[in-house]
């Protein structure tokens, strides 16, 4: 007797299928293939952040591991760092400017749509990353600044106005004033007194050339003397969600004792962070005034697009800056679509944090110059 369970030859099976059956079979096979390509291969989700900001990474991981989007996770992670005032350089209560005021810069970027929302020199609002997301969600702009950014954030429901200074930031500012406002970010100027106001040397004329204070600002110190992790830092975070979609976000209260109105690289897409769903992502930290001139994260992502591995892409971006500014301090991390990550730095030892499915907890990687 013929085995009833033996399969028919393919040629015979095909003759027994009508056109509707063939269409249904073809559609089903196509759906299975497409579903396999879009499914989580096990390498996602992934969270990467500058520095050992462990609680921020854990906050982002909880969100993305529960199935929320990469943008949701980035906002949650950076918000956690703002609330914790990571290193005193993120969120309220840190990095006073020359007037003793703390302001906020932040950015969020969706690597799928390439939409960006950012705020800069924002006063009186502590939720920088949430304000940045509101810009992305509810406006056609990319960047809002100053008190107008504050007014926008309040109008969209964020709490404020709030005094962003703290007893720690005011104590730091007072000691800086007592030290004749040194170090600072001025160059080639003459102060009226030890803490300004400042004027260009040529503006005052030669009659002031013999004043004993005219030499105070002439000896320009290396930038690394007042740029460091605890006074000039950013959380920059990248997240892949379970579908492999990418987002990045940043938040910082900027450089300590900056000139009021200064905006660093934190809210600048391509400098502090960049993401492209087809390639990968990058985050940066360090001397933003220098780094933003080179758009290092855009460089990293584009180098990876051309086939460069993350470690080489990161080193290349940093070396481009170091060739022009040997004393600069900064670092980047790079992560490609496969989840391969690396870091590079110059002028300091850099650490970045990672959480991925094969890890039981956040792992910190150390990178030396």
Tab-separated table of C-alpha atoms in Angstrom:
chain	number	residue	atom	x	y	z
A	1	UNK	CA	0.000	0.000	0.000
A	2	UNK	CA	1.179	3.536	-0.798
A	3	UNK	CA	2.355	5.484	2.252
A	4	UNK	CA	-0.353	8.098	2.807
A	5	UNK	CA	2.071	10.314	4.741
A	6	UNK	CA	4.764	10.492	2.060
A	7	UNK	CA	4.908	13.920	0.422
A	8	UNK	CA	3.846	14.352	-3.174
A	9	UNK	CA	6.566	15.247	-5.665
A	10	UNK	CA	6.730	19.000	-6.129
A	11	UNK	CA	5.548	18.790	-9.716
A	12	UNK	CA	2.477	16.778	-8.736
A	13	UNK	CA	1.725	19.040	-5.747
A	14	UNK	CA	1.839	22.136	-7.894
A	15	UNK	CA	-0.702	20.689	-10.330
A	16	UNK	CA	-3.170	20.202	-7.476
A	17	UNK	CA	-3.038	23.870	-6.374
A	18	UNK	CA	-5.489	26.332	-7.828
A	19	UNK	CA	-4.507	29.992	-8.390
A	20	UNK	CA	-5.952	31.148	-5.055
A	21	UNK	CA	-3.940	28.548	-3.185
A	22	UNK	CA	-0.749	29.551	-5.006
A	23	UNK	CA	-1.351	33.231	-4.123
A	24	UNK	CA	-1.995	32.382	-0.470
A	25	UNK	CA	1.116	30.181	-0.270
A	26	UNK	CA	3.290	32.833	-1.924
A	27	UNK	CA	1.968	35.567	0.370
A	28	UNK	CA	2.506	33.384	3.448
A	29	UNK	CA	6.100	32.597	2.477
A	30	UNK	CA	6.788	36.271	1.772
A	31	UNK	CA	5.319	37.268	5.147
A	32	UNK	CA	7.477	34.665	6.906
A	33	UNK	CA	10.636	35.971	5.231
A	34	UNK	CA	9.821	39.596	5.930
A	35	UNK	CA	8.875	38.764	9.505
A	36	UNK	CA	12.178	36.993	10.049
A	37	UNK	CA	14.155	39.967	8.755
A	38	UNK	CA	12.309	42.410	10.996
A	39	UNK	CA	12.332	40.236	14.091
A	40	UNK	CA	14.717	40.694	16.996
A	41	UNK	CA	17.792	38.581	16.295
A	42	UNK	CA	18.760	38.622	19.957
A	43	UNK	CA	21.267	41.466	19.696
A	44	UNK	CA	18.649	44.093	20.575
A	45	UNK	CA	17.815	46.076	22.611
A	46	UNK	CA	21.085	47.863	23.387
A	47	UNK	CA	21.787	50.967	25.484
A	48	UNK	CA	25.114	52.850	25.360
A	49	UNK	CA	26.029	55.967	27.334
A	50	UNK	CA	29.029	58.142	27.967
A	51	UNK	CA	30.611	57.656	31.404
A	52	UNK	CA	29.571	55.237	34.204
A	53	UNK	CA	26.085	56.756	34.456
A	54	UNK	CA	24.758	53.378	35.544
A	55	UNK	CA	21.337	54.444	36.801
A	56	UNK	CA	20.663	56.350	33.597
A	57	UNK	CA	21.497	53.267	31.520
A	58	UNK	CA	19.335	51.087	33.761
A	59	UNK	CA	16.421	53.509	33.424
A	60	UNK	CA	16.697	53.438	29.641
A	61	UNK	CA	17.046	49.643	29.647
A	62	UNK	CA	13.871	49.130	31.707
A	63	UNK	CA	11.904	51.149	29.188
A	64	UNK	CA	13.298	49.624	26.016
A	65	UNK	CA	13.299	46.069	27.412
A	66	UNK	CA	9.578	46.450	28.054
A	67	UNK	CA	8.979	47.100	24.373
A	68	UNK	CA	8.920	50.879	24.222
A	69	UNK	CA	10.641	52.836	21.468
A	70	UNK	CA	14.269	53.900	21.296
A	71	UNK	CA	13.185	57.547	21.629
A	72	UNK	CA	11.171	56.744	24.772
A	73	UNK	CA	14.178	55.000	26.295
A	74	UNK	CA	16.640	57.779	25.464
A	75	UNK	CA	14.376	60.375	27.050
A	76	UNK	CA	13.912	58.239	30.162
A	77	UNK	CA	17.619	57.559	30.497
A	78	UNK	CA	18.707	61.174	30.097
A	79	UNK	CA	15.893	62.305	32.405
A	80	UNK	CA	17.214	59.981	35.099
A	81	UNK	CA	20.641	61.564	34.765
A	82	UNK	CA	19.119	65.050	34.999
A	83	UNK	CA	17.302	64.087	38.184
A	84	UNK	CA	20.445	62.522	39.659
A	85	UNK	CA	22.551	65.518	38.555
A	86	UNK	CA	25.155	63.146	37.158
A	87	UNK	CA	28.657	64.398	37.964
A	88	UNK	CA	27.159	67.844	38.608
A	89	UNK	CA	27.302	68.442	34.861
A	90	UNK	CA	23.817	67.212	33.900
A	91	UNK	CA	20.523	68.719	35.000
A	92	UNK	CA	19.976	71.568	37.459
A	93	UNK	CA	22.297	72.632	40.244
A	94	UNK	CA	25.640	72.546	38.447
A	95	UNK	CA	28.045	74.344	36.093
A	96	UNK	CA	27.312	77.981	36.957
A	97	UNK	CA	28.135	80.527	34.294
A	98	UNK	CA	29.979	83.783	34.977
A	99	UNK	CA	26.818	85.202	36.532
A	100	UNK	CA	26.298	82.144	38.740
A	101	UNK	CA	23.344	80.868	36.712
A	102	UNK	CA	22.801	77.294	35.517
A	103	UNK	CA	21.276	76.746	32.079
A	104	UNK	CA	20.420	73.572	30.170
A	105	UNK	CA	21.293	72.213	26.716
A	106	UNK	CA	19.691	69.009	25.404
A	107	UNK	CA	18.989	67.090	22.205
A	108	UNK	CA	17.049	64.076	21.001
A	109	UNK	CA	17.311	62.516	17.542
A	110	UNK	CA	15.261	59.768	15.925
A	111	UNK	CA	17.561	57.744	13.695
A	112	UNK	CA	14.617	56.366	11.690
A	113	UNK	CA	12.976	59.651	10.674
A	114	UNK	CA	16.102	61.827	11.179
A	115	UNK	CA	13.956	64.232	13.188
A	116	UNK	CA	15.760	66.288	15.825
A	117	UNK	CA	14.547	68.395	18.731
A	118	UNK	CA	16.899	70.481	20.844
A	119	UNK	CA	17.053	73.304	23.378
A	120	UNK	CA	20.037	75.478	24.240
A	121	UNK	CA	20.902	77.975	26.983
A	122	UNK	CA	17.458	77.205	28.403
A	123	UNK	CA	16.769	79.004	31.666
A	124	UNK	CA	14.422	78.065	34.536
A	125	UNK	CA	13.460	74.600	33.161
A	126	UNK	CA	15.115	71.507	34.660
A	127	UNK	CA	13.751	68.917	32.203
A	128	UNK	CA	16.070	69.478	29.273
A	129	UNK	CA	15.606	66.223	27.369
A	130	UNK	CA	11.818	66.368	27.724
A	131	UNK	CA	11.811	69.915	26.378
A	132	UNK	CA	13.929	68.755	23.438
A	133	UNK	CA	11.452	65.986	22.675
A	134	UNK	CA	8.576	68.479	22.742
A	135	UNK	CA	10.405	70.541	20.126
A	136	UNK	CA	10.702	67.438	17.955
A	137	UNK	CA	7.109	66.336	18.505
A	138	UNK	CA	5.173	69.574	18.247
A	139	UNK	CA	7.157	71.941	16.042
A	140	UNK	CA	8.788	71.901	12.627
A	141	UNK	CA	11.904	73.460	14.142
A	142	UNK	CA	15.051	71.730	15.312
A	143	UNK	CA	16.447	74.054	17.997
A	144	UNK	CA	14.938	76.584	20.418
A	145	UNK	CA	17.123	78.728	22.669
A	146	UNK	CA	17.170	80.896	25.784
A	147	UNK	CA	14.106	82.235	27.518
A	148	UNK	CA	12.003	81.548	24.422
A	149	UNK	CA	12.825	77.854	24.815
A	150	UNK	CA	11.778	78.138	28.459
A	151	UNK	CA	8.484	79.781	27.534
A	152	UNK	CA	7.802	77.068	24.954
A	153	UNK	CA	8.504	74.290	27.462
A	154	UNK	CA	6.200	75.818	30.063
A	155	UNK	CA	3.458	76.321	27.480
A	156	UNK	CA	3.708	72.612	26.607
A	157	UNK	CA	3.232	71.571	30.227
A	158	UNK	CA	6.691	71.227	31.738
A	159	UNK	CA	7.086	72.647	35.252
A	160	UNK	CA	8.687	76.059	35.625
A	161	UNK	CA	10.010	78.608	36.043
A	162	UNK	CA	12.442	77.043	38.517
A	163	UNK	CA	15.685	78.294	39.992
A	164	UNK	CA	18.274	75.914	38.521
A	165	UNK	CA	21.046	76.926	40.919
A	166	UNK	CA	21.945	74.920	44.009
A	167	UNK	CA	23.918	75.607	47.179
A	168	UNK	CA	26.791	73.631	45.636
A	169	UNK	CA	26.797	75.597	42.404
A	170	UNK	CA	26.618	78.918	44.232
A	171	UNK	CA	29.468	77.919	46.545
A	172	UNK	CA	31.564	76.961	43.539
A	173	UNK	CA	30.758	80.283	41.870
A	174	UNK	CA	31.616	82.281	45.014
A	175	UNK	CA	35.021	80.625	45.307
A	176	UNK	CA	35.652	81.310	41.631
A	177	UNK	CA	34.868	85.000	42.133
A	178	UNK	CA	37.248	85.088	45.097
A	179	UNK	CA	39.924	83.619	42.807
A	180	UNK	CA	39.634	86.648	40.498
A	181	UNK	CA	37.301	84.750	38.152
A	182	UNK	CA	39.993	82.319	37.098
A	183	UNK	CA	40.007	80.174	35.061
A	184	UNK	CA	37.661	81.530	32.411
A	185	UNK	CA	37.019	81.345	28.694
A	186	UNK	CA	38.186	84.793	27.613
A	187	UNK	CA	41.251	85.449	25.466
A	188	UNK	CA	43.062	88.497	24.117
A	189	UNK	CA	41.081	90.889	26.315
A	190	UNK	CA	41.708	93.437	29.044
A	191	UNK	CA	39.501	93.337	32.162
A	192	UNK	CA	38.369	96.565	33.786
A	193	UNK	CA	38.886	94.727	37.070
A	194	UNK	CA	39.750	91.127	37.893
A	195	UNK	CA	36.291	89.870	36.904
A	196	UNK	CA	35.523	92.138	33.991
A	197	UNK	CA	33.819	93.570	32.133
A	198	UNK	CA	36.264	92.675	29.411
A	199	UNK	CA	37.263	94.622	26.338
A	200	UNK	CA	39.368	93.791	23.332
A	201	UNK	CA	42.875	95.159	23.797
A	202	UNK	CA	42.654	97.386	20.747
A	203	UNK	CA	39.308	98.792	21.912
A	204	UNK	CA	40.843	100.489	24.957
A	205	UNK	CA	43.664	102.143	23.028
A	206	UNK	CA	47.318	102.466	23.886
A	207	UNK	CA	46.682	104.773	26.837
A	208	UNK	CA	45.724	101.723	28.919
A	209	UNK	CA	48.723	99.714	27.804
A	210	UNK	CA	50.678	100.303	30.997
A	211	UNK	CA	47.880	99.362	33.379
A	212	UNK	CA	49.085	96.671	35.734
A	213	UNK	CA	46.037	94.530	34.994
A	214	UNK	CA	46.345	94.519	31.222
A	215	UNK	CA	48.538	91.421	31.315
A	216	UNK	CA	46.068	89.401	33.378
A	217	UNK	CA	44.465	87.742	30.376
A	218	UNK	CA	47.468	87.564	28.086
A	219	UNK	CA	48.861	84.220	29.148
A	220	UNK	CA	46.256	81.868	27.778
A	221	UNK	CA	46.278	78.564	29.611
A	222	UNK	CA	45.860	75.249	27.911
A	223	UNK	CA	42.149	74.517	27.449
A	224	UNK	CA	42.653	71.265	29.289
A	225	UNK	CA	43.336	73.252	32.459
A	226	UNK	CA	39.647	74.061	32.833
A	227	UNK	CA	38.042	71.235	30.880
A	228	UNK	CA	37.393	67.985	32.734
A	229	UNK	CA	34.800	65.356	33.501
A	230	UNK	CA	33.382	67.164	36.531
A	231	UNK	CA	33.125	70.640	35.011
A	232	UNK	CA	32.617	70.129	31.310
A	233	UNK	CA	30.623	67.038	30.557
A	234	UNK	CA	27.593	65.585	28.796
A	235	UNK	CA	25.496	62.475	28.978
A	236	UNK	CA	25.228	61.235	25.430
A	237	UNK	CA	23.136	58.100	25.020
A	238	UNK	CA	22.257	55.795	22.133
A	239	UNK	CA	19.503	53.174	22.217
A	240	UNK	CA	18.486	50.396	19.844
A	241	UNK	CA	14.977	49.187	20.593
A	242	UNK	CA	13.752	45.624	20.069
A	243	UNK	CA	13.015	46.332	16.409
A	244	UNK	CA	16.526	47.655	15.840
A	245	UNK	CA	15.431	51.276	15.556
A	246	UNK	CA	17.954	53.811	16.853
A	247	UNK	CA	17.689	57.075	18.773
A	248	UNK	CA	20.216	59.266	20.537
A	249	UNK	CA	19.908	61.938	23.189
A	250	UNK	CA	22.077	64.318	25.180
A	251	UNK	CA	21.748	66.577	28.203
A	252	UNK	CA	24.210	68.920	29.893
A	253	UNK	CA	24.394	72.115	31.899
A	254	UNK	CA	27.453	73.086	29.917
A	255	UNK	CA	30.900	74.348	30.804
A	256	UNK	CA	31.502	75.637	34.315
A	257	UNK	CA	32.066	79.428	34.390
A	258	UNK	CA	31.129	79.782	30.730
A	259	UNK	CA	30.384	83.210	29.294
A	260	UNK	CA	26.607	83.727	29.582
A	261	UNK	CA	24.877	82.737	26.363
A	262	UNK	CA	27.474	80.151	25.435
A	263	UNK	CA	26.125	77.037	23.728
A	264	UNK	CA	28.352	74.003	23.364
A	265	UNK	CA	28.007	70.867	21.318
A	266	UNK	CA	25.292	69.285	23.480
A	267	UNK	CA	22.296	70.428	21.398
A	268	UNK	CA	24.087	70.204	18.027
A	269	UNK	CA	23.146	67.166	15.945
A	270	UNK	CA	26.229	65.555	14.470
A	271	UNK	CA	28.488	66.857	17.209
A	272	UNK	CA	27.344	65.527	20.594
A	273	UNK	CA	25.333	62.699	19.051
A	274	UNK	CA	24.094	61.354	15.738
A	275	UNK	CA	22.118	58.342	14.568
A	276	UNK	CA	21.111	56.822	11.281
A	277	UNK	CA	18.903	53.740	11.314
A	278	UNK	CA	20.769	52.279	8.347
A	279	UNK	CA	24.204	52.534	9.940
A	280	UNK	CA	24.469	53.067	13.692
A	281	UNK	CA	25.039	55.822	16.208
A	282	UNK	CA	27.625	57.894	18.043
A	283	UNK	CA	27.820	59.888	21.269
A	284	UNK	CA	30.443	62.438	22.310
A	285	UNK	CA	31.643	64.305	25.378
A	286	UNK	CA	34.405	66.771	26.174
A	287	UNK	CA	35.385	70.234	25.007
A	288	UNK	CA	32.298	71.029	22.998
A	289	UNK	CA	33.580	74.397	21.782
A	290	UNK	CA	36.308	72.568	19.892
A	291	UNK	CA	34.453	69.365	19.043
A	292	UNK	CA	31.454	71.062	17.454
A	293	UNK	CA	33.741	72.501	14.784
A	294	UNK	CA	34.380	68.975	13.510
A	295	UNK	CA	30.966	67.274	13.905
A	296	UNK	CA	32.703	64.127	15.190
A	297	UNK	CA	29.563	62.006	15.566
A	298	UNK	CA	28.434	62.727	12.037
A	299	UNK	CA	31.933	61.777	10.942
A	300	UNK	CA	31.797	58.517	12.891
A	301	UNK	CA	28.460	57.455	11.414
A	302	UNK	CA	29.482	58.348	7.878
A	303	UNK	CA	32.759	56.451	8.278
A	304	UNK	CA	30.805	53.391	9.419
A	305	UNK	CA	28.480	53.825	6.444
A	306	UNK	CA	31.527	53.485	4.199
A	307	UNK	CA	32.446	50.218	5.910
A	308	UNK	CA	34.780	51.322	8.688
A	309	UNK	CA	34.529	49.347	11.919
A	310	UNK	CA	33.377	51.293	15.026
A	311	UNK	CA	36.799	51.319	16.700
A	312	UNK	CA	38.497	52.756	13.618
A	313	UNK	CA	35.679	55.211	12.966
A	314	UNK	CA	35.895	56.513	16.540
A	315	UNK	CA	39.699	56.816	16.454
A	316	UNK	CA	39.580	58.562	13.088
A	317	UNK	CA	37.078	61.185	14.284
A	318	UNK	CA	39.138	61.950	17.392
A	319	UNK	CA	42.419	62.093	15.479
A	320	UNK	CA	40.986	64.659	13.051
A	321	UNK	CA	40.417	67.002	15.989
A	322	UNK	CA	43.711	66.234	17.717
A	323	UNK	CA	45.705	67.090	14.597
A	324	UNK	CA	44.347	70.642	14.711
A	325	UNK	CA	44.021	71.013	18.502
A	326	UNK	CA	46.625	68.805	20.235
A	327	UNK	CA	45.551	69.993	23.707
A	328	UNK	CA	41.842	69.308	23.311
A	329	UNK	CA	40.027	66.948	25.678
A	330	UNK	CA	37.239	64.739	24.394
A	331	UNK	CA	35.889	61.304	23.532
A	332	UNK	CA	33.336	59.459	21.416
A	333	UNK	CA	31.667	56.076	21.433
A	334	UNK	CA	30.506	54.371	18.259
A	335	UNK	CA	28.046	51.529	17.766
A	336	UNK	CA	27.020	50.005	14.464
A	337	UNK	CA	23.827	48.292	13.377
A	338	UNK	CA	25.234	44.925	14.416
A	339	UNK	CA	25.665	46.132	17.988
A	340	UNK	CA	29.472	46.271	17.767
A	341	UNK	CA	30.704	49.191	19.866
A	342	UNK	CA	33.964	50.982	20.640
A	343	UNK	CA	35.311	54.224	22.056
A	344	UNK	CA	38.176	56.634	21.459
A	345	UNK	CA	39.504	59.574	23.441
A	346	UNK	CA	42.164	62.263	23.653
A	347	UNK	CA	43.518	64.113	26.672
A	348	UNK	CA	41.806	61.971	29.316
A	349	UNK	CA	40.783	58.418	30.120
A	350	UNK	CA	37.233	57.804	28.937
A	351	UNK	CA	34.602	55.345	30.114
A	352	UNK	CA	31.311	54.379	28.509
A	353	UNK	CA	28.515	52.091	29.692
A	354	UNK	CA	26.640	49.368	27.820
A	355	UNK	CA	23.632	47.138	28.499
A	356	UNK	CA	22.641	44.443	26.027
A	357	UNK	CA	20.632	41.182	26.138
A	358	UNK	CA	23.606	38.952	26.961
A	359	UNK	CA	24.471	41.066	30.022
A	360	UNK	CA	22.967	40.681	33.468
A	361	UNK	CA	23.828	44.279	34.345
A	362	UNK	CA	25.448	47.401	32.931
A	363	UNK	CA	29.071	46.954	31.893
A	364	UNK	CA	31.572	49.829	31.907
A	365	UNK	CA	34.314	49.939	29.283
A	366	UNK	CA	37.483	51.968	29.817
A	367	UNK	CA	39.315	53.640	26.919
A	368	UNK	CA	42.767	55.196	27.241
A	369	UNK	CA	44.188	57.879	24.914
